[in-house]
Coordinates of N, CA and C in Angstrom, one line a residue:
M26 N -35.7 13.4 21.8 CA -35.9 12.6 20.6 C -35.5 13.5 19.4
S27 N -34.8 12.9 18.4 CA -34.4 13.7 17.2 C -34.4 12.8 16.0
S28 N -34.4 13.5 14.9 CA -34.4 12.8 13.6 C -33.5 13.6 12.7
S29 N -32.6 12.9 11.9 CA -31.7 13.7 11.0 C -31.5 12.9 9.8
F30 N -31.3 13.6 8.7 CA -30.9 12.9 7.4 C -29.4 13.3 7.1
P31 N -28.7 12.5 6.4 CA -27.3 12.8 6.0 C -27.2 13.8 4.8
N32 N -28.3 14.1 4.2 CA -28.3 14.9 3.0 C -27.6 16.2 3.3
G33 N -26.6 16.6 2.5 CA -25.8 17.8 2.7 C -24.5 17.5 3.3
T34 N -24.2 16.3 3.8 CA -22.9 15.9 4.3 C -21.8 16.0 3.3
V35 N -20.7 16.6 3.7 CA -19.6 16.7 2.7 C -18.4 15.9 3.3
F36 N -17.9 15.0 2.5 CA -16.7 14.3 2.9 C -15.4 15.0 2.4
S37 N -14.4 15.0 3.2 CA -13.1 15.6 2.7 C -11.9 14.7 3.2
L38 N -10.9 14.7 2.4 CA -9.7 13.9 2.7 C -8.6 14.9 3.0
A39 N -7.9 14.7 4.1 CA -6.7 15.5 4.5 C -5.6 15.1 3.5
T40 N -5.1 16.2 2.8 CA -4.1 15.9 1.7 C -2.7 16.5 2.1
S41 N -2.6 17.2 3.2 CA -1.3 17.6 3.6 C -1.2 17.7 5.1
Y42 N 0.0 17.5 5.6 CA 0.2 17.4 7.0 C 1.5 18.2 7.4
A43 N 1.5 18.8 8.6 CA 2.8 19.4 9.1 C 3.7 18.3 9.5
A44 N 5.0 18.8 9.8 CA 6.0 17.8 10.3 C 5.5 17.1 11.6
T45 N 5.8 15.8 11.7 CA 5.4 15.0 12.8 C 6.2 15.5 14.1
K46 N 5.4 15.6 15.2 CA 6.0 16.0 16.5 C 6.0 14.8 17.4
T47 N 7.0 14.8 18.3 CA 7.2 13.7 19.3 C 6.3 14.0 20.5
V48 N 5.5 13.1 20.9 CA 4.7 13.2 22.1 C 5.4 12.3 23.2
T49 N 5.8 13.0 24.3 CA 6.5 12.3 25.4 C 5.6 11.7 26.4
A50 N 4.3 12.2 26.5 CA 3.4 11.7 27.5 C 2.0 12.2 27.2
I51 N 1.0 11.5 27.7 CA -0.4 11.9 27.7 C -0.9 11.6 29.1
S52 N -1.5 12.6 29.7 CA -2.0 12.5 31.1 C -3.2 11.6 31.2
N53 N -3.4 11.0 32.4 CA -4.6 10.4 32.8 C -5.6 11.4 33.3
A54 N -6.6 11.8 32.5 CA -7.5 12.9 32.9 C -8.7 12.8 32.1
T55 N -9.8 13.5 32.6 CA -11.1 13.5 31.9 C -10.9 14.3 30.5
T56 N -10.1 15.2 30.5 CA -9.6 15.8 29.2 C -8.1 15.6 29.2
A57 N -7.7 14.7 28.3 CA -6.3 14.4 28.2 C -5.4 15.5 27.8
V58 N -4.2 15.6 28.4 CA -3.2 16.6 28.0 C -2.0 15.9 27.5
A59 N -1.5 16.3 26.3 CA -0.3 15.7 25.7 C 0.9 16.6 25.9
S60 N 2.0 16.0 26.1 CA 3.3 16.8 26.3 C 4.1 16.6 25.0
S61 N 4.4 17.8 24.4 CA 5.2 17.8 23.1 C 6.0 19.1 23.0
V62 N 7.3 19.0 23.1 CA 8.1 20.2 23.1 C 7.9 21.0 21.8
S63 N 7.6 22.3 21.9 CA 7.5 23.2 20.7 C 6.6 22.7 19.7
H64 N 5.4 22.1 20.1 CA 4.5 21.5 19.1 C 3.9 22.6 18.2
G65 N 3.6 23.8 18.7 CA 3.1 24.8 17.8 C 1.6 24.7 17.5
Y66 N 0.9 23.8 18.2 CA -0.5 23.7 17.9 C -1.4 24.7 18.5
S67 N -2.5 25.0 17.9 CA -3.4 26.0 18.4 C -4.8 25.4 18.6
A68 N -5.7 26.0 19.3 CA -7.0 25.5 19.5 C -7.7 25.4 18.2
G69 N -8.3 24.3 17.9 CA -9.0 24.0 16.7 C -8.2 23.2 15.7
D70 N -6.9 23.0 15.9 CA -6.1 22.2 15.0 C -6.6 20.8 15.0
I71 N -6.5 20.1 13.9 CA -6.8 18.7 13.8 C -5.5 17.9 13.8
V72 N -5.4 16.9 14.7 CA -4.2 16.1 14.8 C -4.5 14.7 14.9
I73 N -3.6 13.9 14.2 CA -3.7 12.4 14.3 C -2.6 11.9 15.2
L74 N -2.9 11.0 16.2 CA -2.0 10.5 17.1 C -1.4 9.2 16.7
G75 N -0.2 8.9 17.1 CA 0.4 7.6 16.9 C 1.1 7.1 18.2
N76 N 0.6 6.0 18.7 CA 1.2 5.4 19.9 C 0.8 4.0 20.1
S77 N 1.0 3.4 21.2 CA 0.7 2.0 21.4 C -0.5 1.7 22.1
S78 N -1.4 2.7 22.3 CA -2.6 2.6 23.1 C -3.8 2.6 22.2
R79 N -5.0 2.7 22.9 CA -6.3 2.8 22.2 C -6.4 4.1 21.4
L80 N -5.5 5.0 21.7 CA -5.5 6.3 20.9 C -4.7 6.2 19.7
D81 N -4.1 5.1 19.3 CA -3.2 4.9 18.2 C -4.1 5.2 16.9
Q82 N -3.6 6.2 16.1 CA -4.3 6.6 14.9 C -5.6 7.3 15.1
R83 N -5.9 7.7 16.4 CA -7.1 8.5 16.7 C -6.9 9.9 16.2
V84 N -8.0 10.5 15.6 CA -8.0 11.9 15.2 C -8.6 12.7 16.3
I85 N -8.0 13.8 16.7 CA -8.5 14.6 17.8 C -8.4 16.1 17.4
R86 N -9.2 16.9 18.1 CA -9.1 18.4 17.9 C -8.4 19.0 19.1
V87 N -7.5 19.9 18.9 CA -6.8 20.5 20.0 C -7.7 21.5 20.6
A88 N -7.9 21.4 21.9 CA -8.6 22.4 22.7 C -7.7 23.5 23.1
A89 N -8.2 24.5 23.9 CA -7.3 25.5 24.4 C -6.1 24.9 25.0
N90 N -4.9 25.4 24.6 CA -3.7 24.8 25.1 C -3.5 25.0 26.6
A91 N -2.9 24.0 27.2 CA -2.6 24.1 28.6 C -1.3 24.8 28.7
A92 N -1.1 25.4 29.9 CA 0.2 26.0 30.2 C 1.1 25.0 30.9
P93 N 2.4 24.9 30.6 CA 3.2 25.7 29.7 C 2.9 25.4 28.2
T94 N 3.6 26.0 27.3 CA 3.3 25.9 25.9 C 3.7 24.5 25.3
D95 N 4.4 23.7 26.1 CA 4.8 22.4 25.6 C 3.7 21.4 25.8
L96 N 2.5 21.8 26.2 CA 1.4 20.9 26.4 C 0.2 21.4 25.5
F97 N -0.6 20.4 25.1 CA -1.8 20.7 24.4 C -3.0 19.7 24.8
N98 N -4.2 20.3 24.9 CA -5.3 19.5 25.3 C -6.0 18.7 24.2
L99 N -6.4 17.5 24.5 CA -7.1 16.6 23.5 C -8.6 16.7 23.7
E100 N -9.2 17.6 22.9 CA -10.7 17.8 23.2 C -11.5 16.6 23.1
G101 N -12.3 16.3 24.1 CA -13.2 15.2 24.1 C -12.6 13.8 24.4
I102 N -11.4 13.8 24.7 CA -10.7 12.5 25.0 C -10.5 12.3 26.5
D103 N -11.1 11.3 27.0 CA -11.1 10.9 28.4 C -10.1 9.8 28.6
T104 N -9.0 10.0 29.3 CA -8.0 9.0 29.5 C -7.9 8.7 31.0
S105 N -8.9 9.0 31.8 CA -8.8 8.9 33.2 C -8.7 7.5 33.8
S106 N -9.1 6.5 33.0 CA -8.9 5.1 33.4 C -7.5 4.6 33.3
T107 N -6.9 4.3 34.4 CA -5.5 3.8 34.3 C -5.5 2.3 33.9
T108 N -6.6 1.7 33.8 CA -6.7 0.3 33.3 C -6.7 0.3 31.8
L109 N -7.5 1.2 31.2 CA -7.5 1.4 29.7 C -6.2 2.1 29.2
Y110 N -5.7 3.0 30.1 CA -4.6 3.8 29.7 C -3.5 3.8 30.8
P111 N -2.7 2.7 30.8 CA -1.7 2.5 31.8 C -0.5 3.5 31.6
S112 N 0.3 3.5 32.6 CA 1.5 4.4 32.6 C 2.3 4.2 31.4
G113 N 2.7 5.4 30.8 CA 3.5 5.4 29.6 C 2.8 5.2 28.3
F114 N 1.4 5.1 28.3 CA 0.7 4.8 27.1 C 0.8 5.9 26.0
G115 N 1.1 7.1 26.4 CA 1.0 8.2 25.5 C 2.2 8.5 24.7
V116 N 3.3 7.8 24.9 CA 4.5 8.1 24.2 C 4.3 7.7 22.7
G117 N 4.6 8.7 21.8 CA 4.4 8.4 20.4 C 4.6 9.7 19.6
T118 N 3.6 9.9 18.7 CA 3.8 11.1 17.8 C 2.4 11.8 17.6
A119 N 2.5 12.9 17.0 CA 1.3 13.7 16.6 C 1.6 14.4 15.3
S120 N 0.6 14.4 14.4 CA 0.7 15.0 13.1 C -0.5 15.9 12.8
K121 N -0.3 17.2 12.5 CA -1.4 18.1 12.3 C -1.8 18.2 10.8
V122 N -3.1 18.1 10.6 CA -3.6 18.3 9.2 C -3.5 19.8 8.8
T123 N -3.0 20.0 7.6 CA -2.9 21.4 7.2 C -3.8 21.8 6.0
S124 N -4.4 20.8 5.3 CA -5.4 21.1 4.3 C -6.2 19.8 4.0
F125 N -7.4 20.1 3.6 CA -8.4 19.1 3.2 C -8.8 19.3 1.7
T126 N -9.1 18.2 1.0 CA -9.7 18.3 -0.3 C -11.1 17.7 -0.2
A127 N -12.2 18.5 -0.6 CA -13.5 18.0 -0.5 C -13.8 17.0 -1.6
I128 N -14.5 16.0 -1.3 CA -14.9 14.9 -2.3 C -16.4 15.2 -2.7
S129 N -16.5 15.6 -3.9 CA -17.9 16.0 -4.4 C -18.5 14.9 -5.2
Q130 N -19.8 15.1 -5.6 CA -20.5 14.2 -6.5 C -20.7 12.8 -5.8
V131 N -20.8 12.8 -4.5 CA -21.0 11.5 -3.8 C -22.5 11.1 -3.9
T132 N -22.8 9.9 -4.4 CA -24.1 9.5 -4.6 C -24.6 8.4 -3.6
D133 N -23.6 7.8 -2.9 CA -24.0 6.8 -1.9 C -22.8 6.5 -1.0
V134 N -23.1 6.2 0.2 CA -22.1 5.9 1.3 C -22.6 4.7 2.0
Q135 N -21.8 3.7 2.1 CA -22.1 2.4 2.8 C -21.0 2.1 3.9
S136 N -21.5 1.7 5.0 CA -20.5 1.2 6.1 C -20.6 -0.3 6.3
A137 N -19.5 -0.9 6.6 CA -19.5 -2.3 6.9 C -18.6 -2.6 8.1
G138 N -18.8 -3.8 8.7 CA -18.0 -4.2 9.8 C -18.5 -3.7 11.1
G139 N -17.7 -3.9 12.2 CA -18.0 -3.4 13.5 C -18.9 -4.4 14.3
E140 N -19.2 -5.6 13.7 CA -20.1 -6.5 14.3 C -19.4 -7.2 15.5
Q141 N -20.1 -7.3 16.6 CA -19.5 -7.9 17.8 C -19.4 -9.4 17.6
Q142 N -18.2 -10.0 17.9 CA -18.0 -11.4 17.8 C -18.0 -12.0 19.3
F143 N -18.2 -13.3 19.4 CA -18.3 -14.0 20.7 C -17.6 -15.3 20.7
Y144 N -17.1 -15.6 21.9 CA -16.6 -17.0 22.2 C -17.7 -17.7 22.9
Q145 N -18.1 -18.9 22.4 CA -19.1 -19.7 23.0 C -18.6 -21.0 23.5
W146 N -19.2 -21.5 24.7 CA -18.8 -22.8 25.2 C -19.9 -23.4 26.0
V147 N -19.8 -24.7 26.4 CA -20.8 -25.4 27.1 C -20.1 -26.2 28.2
Y148 N -20.5 -26.2 29.4 CA -20.0 -27.1 30.5 C -20.8 -28.4 30.5
L149 N -20.0 -29.5 30.6 CA -20.6 -30.8 30.5 C -21.7 -31.0 31.5
E150 N -21.5 -30.4 32.7 CA -22.4 -30.8 33.8 C -23.8 -30.1 33.7
D151 N -23.9 -29.0 32.9 CA -25.2 -28.4 32.8 C -25.8 -28.3 31.4
G152 N -24.9 -28.4 30.4 CA -25.4 -28.4 29.0 C -25.8 -27.1 28.5
R153 N -25.6 -26.0 29.2 CA -26.1 -24.7 28.8 C -25.0 -24.0 28.0
Q154 N -25.4 -23.4 26.9 CA -24.4 -22.7 26.1 C -24.2 -21.3 26.7
R155 N -23.0 -20.9 26.8 CA -22.6 -19.6 27.3 C -21.8 -18.9 26.2
Q156 N -21.8 -17.6 26.3 CA -20.9 -16.8 25.4 C -20.5 -15.5 26.1
R157 N -19.3 -15.0 25.6 CA -18.9 -13.7 26.1 C -18.2 -13.0 24.9
P158 N -18.3 -11.7 24.9 CA -17.8 -10.9 23.7 C -16.3 -11.0 23.6
T159 N -15.8 -11.0 22.4 CA -14.4 -11.1 22.1 C -14.0 -9.8 21.4
F160 N -14.0 -9.8 20.1 CA -13.6 -8.6 19.3 C -14.7 -8.1 18.4
K161 N -14.6 -7.0 17.8 CA -15.5 -6.5 16.8 C -14.8 -6.5 15.4
N162 N -15.5 -6.9 14.4 CA -14.9 -6.9 13.1 C -14.4 -5.6 12.7
A163 N -13.3 -5.6 11.9 CA -12.8 -4.3 11.3 C -13.8 -3.6 10.5
R164 N -13.7 -2.3 10.6 CA -14.7 -1.4 9.9 C -14.2 -0.9 8.6
S165 N -15.1 -0.6 7.7 CA -14.8 0.0 6.4 C -16.0 0.9 5.9
M166 N -15.7 1.7 5.0 CA -16.7 2.6 4.3 C -16.5 2.6 2.8
T167 N -17.6 2.7 2.1 CA -17.5 2.8 0.6 C -18.2 4.0 0.2
L168 N -17.6 4.9 -0.6 CA -18.2 6.1 -1.2 C -18.3 5.9 -2.7
V169 N -19.4 6.1 -3.2 CA -19.6 6.1 -4.7 C -19.8 7.5 -5.2
M170 N -18.9 7.9 -6.2 CA -19.0 9.2 -6.7 C -19.2 9.2 -8.2
D171 N -19.9 10.2 -8.8 CA -19.9 10.3 -10.3 C -18.5 10.6 -10.8
Y172 N -18.1 9.9 -11.8 CA -16.8 9.9 -12.3 C -16.4 11.3 -13.0
D173 N -15.3 11.9 -12.6 CA -14.8 13.1 -13.2 C -13.4 13.2 -12.9
P174 N -12.5 12.8 -13.8 CA -11.1 12.8 -13.5 C -10.5 14.2 -13.4
D175 N -11.2 15.2 -13.8 CA -10.7 16.6 -13.8 C -10.9 17.3 -12.4
L176 N -11.7 16.6 -11.5 CA -11.8 17.2 -10.2 C -10.6 16.9 -9.3
A177 N -10.3 17.8 -8.4 CA -9.1 17.8 -7.6 C -9.0 16.5 -6.8
W178 N -10.2 16.0 -6.3 CA -10.1 14.8 -5.4 C -9.7 13.6 -6.2
H179 N -9.9 13.5 -7.5 CA -9.6 12.3 -8.2 C -8.1 12.0 -8.1
D180 N -7.2 12.9 -8.4 CA -5.8 12.7 -8.3 C -5.3 12.6 -6.9
D181 N -6.0 13.3 -5.9 CA -5.6 13.2 -4.5 C -5.9 11.8 -4.0
L182 N -7.0 11.3 -4.4 CA -7.3 9.9 -3.9 C -6.4 8.8 -4.5
I183 N -6.0 9.0 -5.7 CA -5.1 8.1 -6.3 C -3.7 8.2 -5.6
A184 N -3.3 9.4 -5.3 CA -2.0 9.6 -4.6 C -2.1 8.9 -3.2
A185 N -3.2 9.1 -2.5 CA -3.4 8.5 -1.2 C -3.4 7.0 -1.3
D186 N -4.0 6.4 -2.3 CA -4.0 5.0 -2.5 C -2.6 4.5 -2.7
L187 N -1.8 5.1 -3.5 CA -0.4 4.7 -3.8 C 0.5 4.9 -2.6
A188 N 0.2 5.9 -1.7 CA 1.0 6.1 -0.5 C 0.9 5.0 0.5
G189 N -0.3 4.4 0.6 CA -0.5 3.3 1.5 C -0.4 3.6 3.0
T190 N -0.4 4.9 3.3 CA -0.3 5.3 4.7 C -1.7 5.8 5.2
V191 N -1.7 6.1 6.5 CA -3.0 6.5 7.1 C -3.3 8.0 6.8
Y192 N -4.6 8.2 6.4 CA -5.1 9.5 6.1 C -6.2 9.9 7.0
V193 N -6.5 11.2 7.2 CA -7.7 11.6 7.9 C -8.8 11.9 7.0
L194 N -10.0 11.3 7.2 CA -11.2 11.6 6.5 C -12.2 12.3 7.3
K195 N -12.8 13.4 6.8 CA -13.7 14.2 7.6 C -15.1 14.2 6.9
A196 N -16.1 14.0 7.8 CA -17.5 14.1 7.4 C -18.1 15.4 8.0
S197 N -18.4 16.4 7.3 CA -19.0 17.6 7.8 C -20.5 17.5 7.6
L198 N -21.3 17.3 8.7 CA -22.7 17.1 8.7 C -23.5 18.4 8.6
P199 N -24.7 18.3 8.0 CA -25.5 19.6 7.8 C -25.8 20.3 9.2
S200 N -25.8 19.5 10.3 CA -26.0 20.1 11.6 C -24.9 21.0 12.1
G201 N -23.8 20.9 11.4 CA -22.6 21.6 11.9 C -21.6 20.7 12.6
A202 N -22.1 19.5 13.0 CA -21.2 18.5 13.6 C -20.2 18.0 12.6
V203 N -19.0 17.5 13.1 CA -18.0 17.0 12.3 C -17.5 15.6 12.8
I204 N -17.3 14.6 12.0 CA -16.8 13.3 12.4 C -15.5 13.1 11.6
Y205 N -14.5 12.7 12.4 CA -13.2 12.4 11.8 C -12.9 10.9 11.9
Y206 N -12.3 10.4 10.9 CA -11.9 9.0 10.8 C -10.4 8.9 10.4
S207 N -9.7 8.0 10.8 CA -8.3 7.7 10.3 C -8.5 6.4 9.4
V208 N -8.0 6.5 8.2 CA -8.3 5.5 7.2 C -7.1 5.2 6.3
Y209 N -7.2 4.0 5.8 CA -6.3 3.6 4.6 C -7.2 3.7 3.4
V210 N -6.7 4.3 2.3 CA -7.4 4.7 1.1 C -7.2 3.6 0.0
G211 N -8.4 3.1 -0.5 CA -8.3 2.3 -1.7 C -9.1 2.9 -2.8
F212 N -8.4 3.3 -3.9 CA -9.0 4.0 -5.0 C -8.2 3.9 -6.2
D213 N -8.7 3.3 -7.3 CA -8.0 3.2 -8.6 C -8.5 4.2 -9.6
G214 N -9.6 4.9 -9.4 CA -10.0 5.9 -10.3 C -10.7 5.4 -11.5
E215 N -10.9 4.1 -11.6 CA -11.5 3.6 -12.8 C -13.1 3.8 -12.8
P216 N -13.6 4.2 -14.0 CA -15.1 4.4 -14.1 C -15.9 3.2 -14.4
S217 N -17.2 3.2 -14.0 CA -18.1 2.2 -14.4 C -18.6 2.4 -15.8
F218 N -19.2 1.3 -16.4 CA -19.7 1.4 -17.7 C -21.1 0.7 -17.8
T219 N -22.1 1.3 -17.1 CA -23.4 0.8 -17.1 C -24.3 1.6 -18.0
I220 N -24.9 1.0 -19.0 CA -25.6 1.8 -20.0 C -26.7 2.6 -19.4
N221 N -26.9 3.8 -19.9 CA -27.9 4.8 -19.5 C -27.8 5.2 -18.0
E222 N -26.6 5.1 -17.5 CA -26.3 5.6 -16.1 C -25.1 6.4 -16.1
N223 N -25.0 7.4 -15.2 CA -23.8 8.2 -15.0 C -22.7 7.2 -14.7
Q224 N -21.5 7.5 -15.2 CA -20.3 6.7 -14.9 C -20.0 7.0 -13.4
K225 N -19.6 5.9 -12.7 CA -19.3 6.0 -11.3 C -17.8 5.6 -11.1
T226 N -17.3 6.0 -9.9 CA -16.0 5.5 -9.4 C -16.2 5.3 -7.9
V227 N -15.4 4.4 -7.4 CA -15.6 4.0 -6.0 C -14.4 4.2 -5.1
L228 N -14.6 4.8 -4.0 CA -13.6 5.0 -2.9 C -13.9 4.0 -1.8
S229 N -12.9 3.2 -1.5 CA -13.1 2.2 -0.4 C -12.0 2.6 0.7
V230 N -12.5 2.8 1.9 CA -11.5 3.1 3.0 C -11.7 2.1 4.1
S231 N -10.6 1.7 4.7 CA -10.6 0.8 5.9 C -10.2 1.6 7.1
L232 N -10.8 1.5 8.2 CA -10.5 2.3 9.4 C -9.3 1.8 10.1
A233 N -8.3 2.7 10.2 CA -7.1 2.4 10.9 C -7.3 2.4 12.4
C234 N -8.2 3.3 12.9 CA -8.6 3.3 14.3 C -10.1 3.0 14.3
P235 N -10.6 2.0 15.0 CA -12.0 1.6 15.0 C -12.9 2.7 15.5
T236 N -12.4 3.7 16.2 CA -13.2 4.7 16.9 C -13.1 6.0 16.1
S237 N -14.2 6.5 15.6 CA -14.2 7.8 15.0 C -14.3 8.9 16.1
T238 N -14.1 10.1 15.8 CA -14.2 11.2 16.8 C -15.2 12.2 16.3
R239 N -16.2 12.5 17.1 CA -17.3 13.5 16.7 C -17.2 14.7 17.5
Y240 N -17.3 15.8 16.9 CA -17.4 17.1 17.6 C -18.7 17.8 17.2
A241 N -19.5 18.3 18.1 CA -20.8 18.9 17.8 C -20.7 20.1 16.9
A242 N -19.7 20.8 16.9 CA -19.5 22.0 16.0 C -18.1 22.4 16.0

């Protein structure tokens, strides 16, 4: 049994990336191995994947590289199911994060979405309602920060909003654990005007991949 507070968590946005690499395959294994010629990745690098599978836009950490050097391990990613990950699923791209900008003065974080949806039906002969799960609602997060356009994150968030592409968002927990999300950024930088309160500005992100990636340390 454990109890934890989020107090002390620091959110950061990835603001620069290395050149995109081509991934020619990802293995079916309890620790997935990606094939990419001359990728240049090292253990601990943070990479966002692009392909047509459940791993599309998933953020991963590179584990100790497999031999030969054209392979790299996807830490914590289990692709052993050939049903979930059929032949050829791994063909795509990988992009390494090269820098993060910390987002300071965060006063509130809210999450939305992810609710399970169902299809319901009734058979005429017995009149009982049945249901089975279908999809989960798209997920989003909202961060509220005290307004300060002189801080580095302000312009970086505006640039990410204008780019309209997928970014990596990192949450560094006080326990030492780290959670990575791939997100689309919504931020206009405008301040609030509520009397007798600090001016606020709001960052809204929608998750490009519904699955975050957590590493214990």
